[in-house]
Tab-separated table of C-alpha atoms in Angstrom:
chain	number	residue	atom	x	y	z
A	305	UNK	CA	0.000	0.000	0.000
A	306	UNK	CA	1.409	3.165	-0.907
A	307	UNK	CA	0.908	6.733	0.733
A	308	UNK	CA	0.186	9.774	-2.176
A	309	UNK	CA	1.516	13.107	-1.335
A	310	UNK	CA	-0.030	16.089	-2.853
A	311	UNK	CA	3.452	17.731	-2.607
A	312	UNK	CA	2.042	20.709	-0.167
A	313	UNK	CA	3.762	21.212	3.353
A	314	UNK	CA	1.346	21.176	6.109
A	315	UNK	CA	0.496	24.711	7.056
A	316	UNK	CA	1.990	25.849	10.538
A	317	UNK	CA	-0.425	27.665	12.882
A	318	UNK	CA	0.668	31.505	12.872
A	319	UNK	CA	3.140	32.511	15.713
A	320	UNK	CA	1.711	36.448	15.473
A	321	UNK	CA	-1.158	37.912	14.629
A	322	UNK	CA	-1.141	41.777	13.617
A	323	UNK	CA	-3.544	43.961	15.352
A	324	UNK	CA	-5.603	44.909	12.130
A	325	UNK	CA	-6.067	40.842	10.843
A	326	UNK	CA	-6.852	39.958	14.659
A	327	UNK	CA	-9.277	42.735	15.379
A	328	UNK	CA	-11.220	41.596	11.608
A	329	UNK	CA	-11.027	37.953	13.042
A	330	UNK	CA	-12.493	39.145	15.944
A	331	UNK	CA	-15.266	41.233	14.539
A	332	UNK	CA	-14.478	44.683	15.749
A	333	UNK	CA	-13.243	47.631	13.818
A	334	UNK	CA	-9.249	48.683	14.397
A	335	UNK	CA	-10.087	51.225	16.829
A	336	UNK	CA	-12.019	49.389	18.805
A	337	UNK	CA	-9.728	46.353	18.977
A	338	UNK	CA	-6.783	49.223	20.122
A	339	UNK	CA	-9.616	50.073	23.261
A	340	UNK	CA	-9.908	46.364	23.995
A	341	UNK	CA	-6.350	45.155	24.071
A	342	UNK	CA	-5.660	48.199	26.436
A	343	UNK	CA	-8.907	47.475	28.699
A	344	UNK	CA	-8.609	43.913	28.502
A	345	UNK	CA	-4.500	44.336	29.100
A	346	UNK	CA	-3.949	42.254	26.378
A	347	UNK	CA	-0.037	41.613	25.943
A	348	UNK	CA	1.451	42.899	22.789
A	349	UNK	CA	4.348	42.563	20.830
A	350	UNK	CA	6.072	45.350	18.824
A	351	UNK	CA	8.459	43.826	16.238
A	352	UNK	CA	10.276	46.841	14.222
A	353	UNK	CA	7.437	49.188	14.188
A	354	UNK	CA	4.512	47.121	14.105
A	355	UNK	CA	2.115	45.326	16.798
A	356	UNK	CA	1.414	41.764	17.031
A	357	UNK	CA	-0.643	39.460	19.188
A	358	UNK	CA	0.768	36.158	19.760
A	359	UNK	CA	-2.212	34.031	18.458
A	360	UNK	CA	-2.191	31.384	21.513
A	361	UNK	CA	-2.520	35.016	23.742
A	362	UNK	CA	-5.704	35.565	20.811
A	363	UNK	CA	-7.252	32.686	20.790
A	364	UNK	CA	-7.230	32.335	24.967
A	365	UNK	CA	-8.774	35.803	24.963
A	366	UNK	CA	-11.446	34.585	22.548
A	367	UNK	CA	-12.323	31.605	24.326
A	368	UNK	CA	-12.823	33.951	27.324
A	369	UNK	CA	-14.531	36.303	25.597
A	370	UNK	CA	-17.153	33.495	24.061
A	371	UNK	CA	-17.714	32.126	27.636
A	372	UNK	CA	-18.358	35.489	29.611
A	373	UNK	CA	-21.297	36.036	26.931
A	374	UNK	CA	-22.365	32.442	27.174
């Protein structure tokens, strides 16, 4: 029995989000997003001159997010 590849990598998860792709992923315009990583204390990374999220830091603040309005 023989195993076919398709020749395409497996996709790695994304180490960093950047602010504007993780505030449309989370629904909320850019501004907003800014307001809620600064209530929220969400940490931040700046890399050169631009912001990321790490996206395990996202996705645990979504989770959260989902269960407080469950």
């Amino acid at each position: 029995m023989a195993i076919q590849t398709t020749g395409v990598a497996p996709q790695k998860p994304k180490m960093f989000i950047d602010i504007p792709t993780a505030a449309e992923m989370a629904g909320f315009s850019l501004r907003h997003f800014r307001r809620l990583i600064e209530e929220d204390q969400i940490p931040i990374v700046q890399i050169n001159r631009k912001f990321f999220i790490l996206s395990r830091v996202f996705d645990n603040w979504e989770a959260t997010r989902r269960a407080k309005a469950a």
